[in-house]
């Protein structure tokens, strides 16, 4: 058997997305489905039933990752894992994470219907957590599977309401007495499909993104301590104006980013000013710096130059500088060889693709550090995500399912 | 009689300042004495008694300006007015406004004690309001005296607690049935002494500032509407980053200010960013621009260039711009001829002075648009004002009283 034969229904995936979006639906048309919440439990339990209906063996692991398994005929201990995460940000959209689970479910269902039992085992996974929106930790689902987390990490973690992580986990049905973060060694490949969360595919009228790398990320908070003073009585030459220093820094850091590499992305999204009053010179400014690139060298080099630049500016203005680095994620390379093998297959469907870098983090990033991993994108309308306005057309959703089927077929049949 | 003869007590003025600071004293060591508040009423009533003790005829006008009058022997209808304002900002200092009233009171008391009745009438005034800290209007006291306000202005004005301006005024003992804003035509000169609220005198080890102009002020809010987007997935070239546009603007506007005139003061004290999240490109940024200079032409010219600059930057980034001008005060020239006449007098006391521009607004600015007006400064420690840390040494306070006595002697005797 060399080909995928399945009866396709374009609306099938859209219906599944709409169905799952009910769990945690907000009045604004978005979805809020936080880790271990009531809505989260309902979503996972309903997905479990759906997997059973698709003829899968189902099980939860000790932290609440849900698996739907189709055992392989020849290599049952070699697992091809496909899926994404079930949690959302607060007031998120219907597609981020959810689409990857449902596309996997549908692809596997169709493959089994049309082509029977795979040679290798396929598992569809609904990962319990990726966003870090309820508790301040991300990738709880995938990192547990890879042995990258332990209970120690979450021992003192609480949400904004003061509910402890461990209490929330137990309330959702996952007692810590059963906890394990033993690395799963049976997984031979992880395959994730996700919305792009950017506008590259849409702007270039493309259907599929073949992701080669997930960017590394460094995030800093730059604190500038100058001197608050009267806006009318302090000559320009005698000021230690933290706002002007911050403005000069952001301006120059952006210019430096643009000349360093076209793939480099540098963002100041947050600024906090004190006292933040129109007629008082700002004594204290804190701003963030989010820096992303898929090559460690470029990332390191830019950060080095950036810190030098900020230091020089602060010194010149008599301003005290302190820098805190609070995120440091290394870039991850994905399985591009598999993409190469699939290019003709994608084209033969009349679909247009491009190789691209993911500027956002994904569970594929966690698995990609341990085993061959593939990440595919479908377009996001206007590049919007983490918003009720998040949207991907039913056609693009279905194209993604079709391509995913081909990838799974090659990996497991 | 050509000279001022008085017995001087260096601690007298300090004691008066400490005495008045009790009304509205805060636990942090500052003063909060808002227009028509209980503390304000107590302060004005106590000042009234103090004026009577000094042998003055006392009266309130219809909005609560308090006057202590020493009638002139030859020109009783020609009034030399001297004083400042009784109100403070929230958590202000002991000196701003209060010092000007008390220095006037003490100077007149000493003059009468040593030199008897003046030829012209002298009135010491405790102006009811200058800061605009309780209600969103400034110079209520001085502007009413000059006929620049009417009840219409405050008809719908309320404070943060929802108390109407008129109710507050009536509760303080000033019923609107008695209201009048008829311009006083008997005032021939206004003389104000005030703390500098800047560090020019202190930095140059000077005792007295002879103010030649009060700056004009223009305040703008610049709103930049770009596009909020994902910090990781949006290439630098496809961004409409309102934060970067604001940073470029603030940076260039500051540079432009520095090359325009050494007396120009341009400040961005406030910035409001949406959504203000580290990993999201800022879609919307509002920042303020406070621009001050003592020459209208320089002010107009800078503002014109500034708006052009911001417009160009916004257009280049595909960002929507809107500009709101919410303050527009013209510069006011003061009576420099009188300063000239007094220079030798000041020097003969061993005091060092300089001619300077006031970067802050004062009641002298209101009177200065209608009649000859003089403004004097004493040093502010570290240039700090509007803070419990506001401080001027007893010696500097006393020096100010001595100089004020000389000015009053020349004007009224």
mmCIF file with all atom_site columns, N, CA and C in Angstrom, chain A residues 314-335:
data_model
loop_
_atom_site.group_PDB
_atom_site.id
_atom_site.type_symbol
_atom_site.label_atom_id
_atom_site.label_alt_id
_atom_site.label_comp_id
_atom_site.label_asym_id
_atom_site.label_entity_id
_atom_site.label_seq_id
_atom_site.pdbx_PDB_ins_code
_atom_site.Cartn_x
_atom_site.Cartn_y
_atom_site.Cartn_z
_atom_site.occupancy
_atom_site.B_iso_or_equiv
_atom_site.pdbx_formal_charge
_atom_site.auth_seq_id
_atom_site.auth_comp_id
_atom_site.auth_asym_id
_atom_site.auth_atom_id
_atom_site.pdbx_PDB_model_num
ATOM 1  N N  . UNK A 1 314 ? 23.192 54.244 28.939 1.00 0.00 ? 314 UNK A N  1
ATOM 2  C CA . UNK A 1 314 ? 22.909 54.541 30.350 1.00 0.00 ? 314 UNK A CA 1
ATOM 3  C C  . UNK A 1 314 ? 24.051 55.338 30.967 1.00 0.00 ? 314 UNK A C  1
ATOM 4  N N  . UNK A 1 315 ? 25.267 54.882 30.702 1.00 0.00 ? 315 UNK A N  1
ATOM 5  C CA . UNK A 1 315 ? 26.443 55.582 31.252 1.00 0.00 ? 315 UNK A CA 1
ATOM 6  C C  . UNK A 1 315 ? 26.489 57.034 30.791 1.00 0.00 ? 315 UNK A C  1
ATOM 7  N N  . UNK A 1 316 ? 26.221 57.242 29.503 1.00 0.00 ? 316 UNK A N  1
ATOM 8  C CA . UNK A 1 316 ? 26.257 58.586 28.918 1.00 0.00 ? 316 UNK A CA 1
ATOM 9  C C  . UNK A 1 316 ? 25.249 59.517 29.594 1.00 0.00 ? 316 UNK A C  1
ATOM 10 N N  . UNK A 1 317 ? 24.151 58.958 30.079 1.00 0.00 ? 317 UNK A N  1
ATOM 11 C CA . UNK A 1 317 ? 23.097 59.786 30.684 1.00 0.00 ? 317 UNK A CA 1
ATOM 12 C C  . UNK A 1 317 ? 23.161 59.788 32.202 1.00 0.00 ? 317 UNK A C  1
ATOM 13 N N  . UNK A 1 318 ? 24.200 59.183 32.780 1.00 0.00 ? 318 UNK A N  1
ATOM 14 C CA . UNK A 1 318 ? 24.295 59.131 34.232 1.00 0.00 ? 318 UNK A CA 1
ATOM 15 C C  . UNK A 1 318 ? 23.186 58.327 34.873 1.00 0.00 ? 318 UNK A C  1
ATOM 16 N N  . UNK A 1 319 ? 22.749 57.305 34.149 1.00 0.00 ? 319 UNK A N  1
ATOM 17 C CA . UNK A 1 319 ? 21.612 56.501 34.619 1.00 0.00 ? 319 UNK A CA 1
ATOM 18 C C  . UNK A 1 319 ? 22.100 55.123 35.052 1.00 0.00 ? 319 UNK A C  1
ATOM 19 N N  . UNK A 1 320 ? 21.559 54.669 36.180 1.00 0.00 ? 320 UNK A N  1
ATOM 20 C CA . UNK A 1 320 ? 21.911 53.332 36.690 1.00 0.00 ? 320 UNK A CA 1
ATOM 21 C C  . UNK A 1 320 ? 21.164 52.275 35.910 1.00 0.00 ? 320 UNK A C  1
ATOM 22 N N  . UNK A 1 321 ? 21.886 51.241 35.532 1.00 0.00 ? 321 UNK A N  1
ATOM 23 C CA . UNK A 1 321 ? 21.298 50.186 34.697 1.00 0.00 ? 321 UNK A CA 1
ATOM 24 C C  . UNK A 1 321 ? 21.298 48.868 35.443 1.00 0.00 ? 321 UNK A C  1
ATOM 25 N N  . UNK A 1 322 ? 20.179 48.141 35.364 1.00 0.00 ? 322 UNK A N  1
ATOM 26 C CA . UNK A 1 322 ? 20.246 46.738 35.762 1.00 0.00 ? 322 UNK A CA 1
ATOM 27 C C  . UNK A 1 322 ? 19.460 45.901 34.756 1.00 0.00 ? 322 UNK A C  1
ATOM 28 N N  . UNK A 1 323 ? 19.972 44.713 34.502 1.00 0.00 ? 323 UNK A N  1
ATOM 29 C CA . UNK A 1 323 ? 19.414 43.854 33.457 1.00 0.00 ? 323 UNK A CA 1
ATOM 30 C C  . UNK A 1 323 ? 19.090 42.498 34.065 1.00 0.00 ? 323 UNK A C  1
ATOM 31 N N  . UNK A 1 324 ? 17.867 42.039 33.825 1.00 0.00 ? 324 UNK A N  1
ATOM 32 C CA . UNK A 1 324 ? 17.486 40.706 34.292 1.00 0.00 ? 324 UNK A CA 1
ATOM 33 C C  . UNK A 1 324 ? 17.099 39.853 33.088 1.00 0.00 ? 324 UNK A C  1
ATOM 34 N N  . UNK A 1 325 ? 17.744 38.703 32.955 1.00 0.00 ? 325 UNK A N  1
ATOM 35 C CA . UNK A 1 325 ? 17.349 37.761 31.885 1.00 0.00 ? 325 UNK A CA 1
ATOM 36 C C  . UNK A 1 325 ? 16.418 36.747 32.508 1.00 0.00 ? 325 UNK A C  1
ATOM 37 N N  . UNK A 1 326 ? 15.177 36.662 32.015 1.00 0.00 ? 326 UNK A N  1
ATOM 38 C CA . UNK A 1 326 ? 14.213 35.768 32.653 1.00 0.00 ? 326 UNK A CA 1
ATOM 39 C C  . UNK A 1 326 ? 13.702 34.673 31.724 1.00 0.00 ? 326 UNK A C  1
ATOM 40 N N  . UNK A 1 327 ? 14.163 34.665 30.477 1.00 0.00 ? 327 UNK A N  1
ATOM 41 C CA . UNK A 1 327 ? 13.856 33.539 29.582 1.00 0.00 ? 327 UNK A CA 1
ATOM 42 C C  . UNK A 1 327 ? 15.095 33.277 28.746 1.00 0.00 ? 327 UNK A C  1
ATOM 43 N N  . UNK A 1 328 ? 15.428 32.010 28.588 1.00 0.00 ? 328 UNK A N  1
ATOM 44 C CA . UNK A 1 328 ? 16.578 31.656 27.754 1.00 0.00 ? 328 UNK A CA 1
ATOM 45 C C  . UNK A 1 328 ? 16.335 30.270 27.166 1.00 0.00 ? 328 UNK A C  1
ATOM 46 N N  . UNK A 1 329 ? 15.778 30.250 25.977 1.00 0.00 ? 329 UNK A N  1
ATOM 47 C CA . UNK A 1 329 ? 15.436 28.983 25.315 1.00 0.00 ? 329 UNK A CA 1
ATOM 48 C C  . UNK A 1 329 ? 16.315 28.860 24.073 1.00 0.00 ? 329 UNK A C  1
ATOM 49 N N  . UNK A 1 330 ? 16.980 27.709 23.939 1.00 0.00 ? 330 UNK A N  1
ATOM 50 C CA . UNK A 1 330 ? 17.866 27.540 22.785 1.00 0.00 ? 330 UNK A CA 1
ATOM 51 C C  . UNK A 1 330 ? 17.048 27.160 21.540 1.00 0.00 ? 330 UNK A C  1
ATOM 52 N N  . UNK A 1 331 ? 17.521 27.542 20.356 1.00 0.00 ? 331 UNK A N  1
ATOM 53 C CA . UNK A 1 331 ? 16.826 27.187 19.118 1.00 0.00 ? 331 UNK A CA 1
ATOM 54 C C  . UNK A 1 331 ? 16.800 25.658 18.943 1.00 0.00 ? 331 UNK A C  1
ATOM 55 N N  . UNK A 1 332 ? 15.774 25.160 18.283 1.00 0.00 ? 332 UNK A N  1
ATOM 56 C CA . UNK A 1 332 ? 15.666 23.713 18.043 1.00 0.00 ? 332 UNK A CA 1
ATOM 57 C C  . UNK A 1 332 ? 15.511 23.459 16.547 1.00 0.00 ? 332 UNK A C  1
ATOM 58 N N  . UNK A 1 333 ? 16.347 22.548 16.020 1.00 0.00 ? 333 UNK A N  1
ATOM 59 C CA . UNK A 1 333 ? 16.237 22.140 14.626 1.00 0.00 ? 333 UNK A CA 1
ATOM 60 C C  . UNK A 1 333 ? 15.295 20.953 14.509 1.00 0.00 ? 333 UNK A C  1
ATOM 61 N N  . UNK A 1 334 ? 14.431 20.966 13.501 1.00 0.00 ? 334 UNK A N  1
ATOM 62 C CA . UNK A 1 334 ? 13.454 19.875 13.328 1.00 0.00 ? 334 UNK A CA 1
ATOM 63 C C  . UNK A 1 334 ? 13.889 18.947 12.204 1.00 0.00 ? 334 UNK A C  1
ATOM 64 N N  . UNK A 1 335 ? 13.060 17.922 11.943 1.00 0.00 ? 335 UNK A N  1
ATOM 65 C CA . UNK A 1 335 ? 13.409 16.883 10.963 1.00 0.00 ? 335 UNK A CA 1
ATOM 66 C C  . UNK A 1 335 ? 13.140 17.379 9.547  1.00 0.00 ? 335 UNK A C  1
#
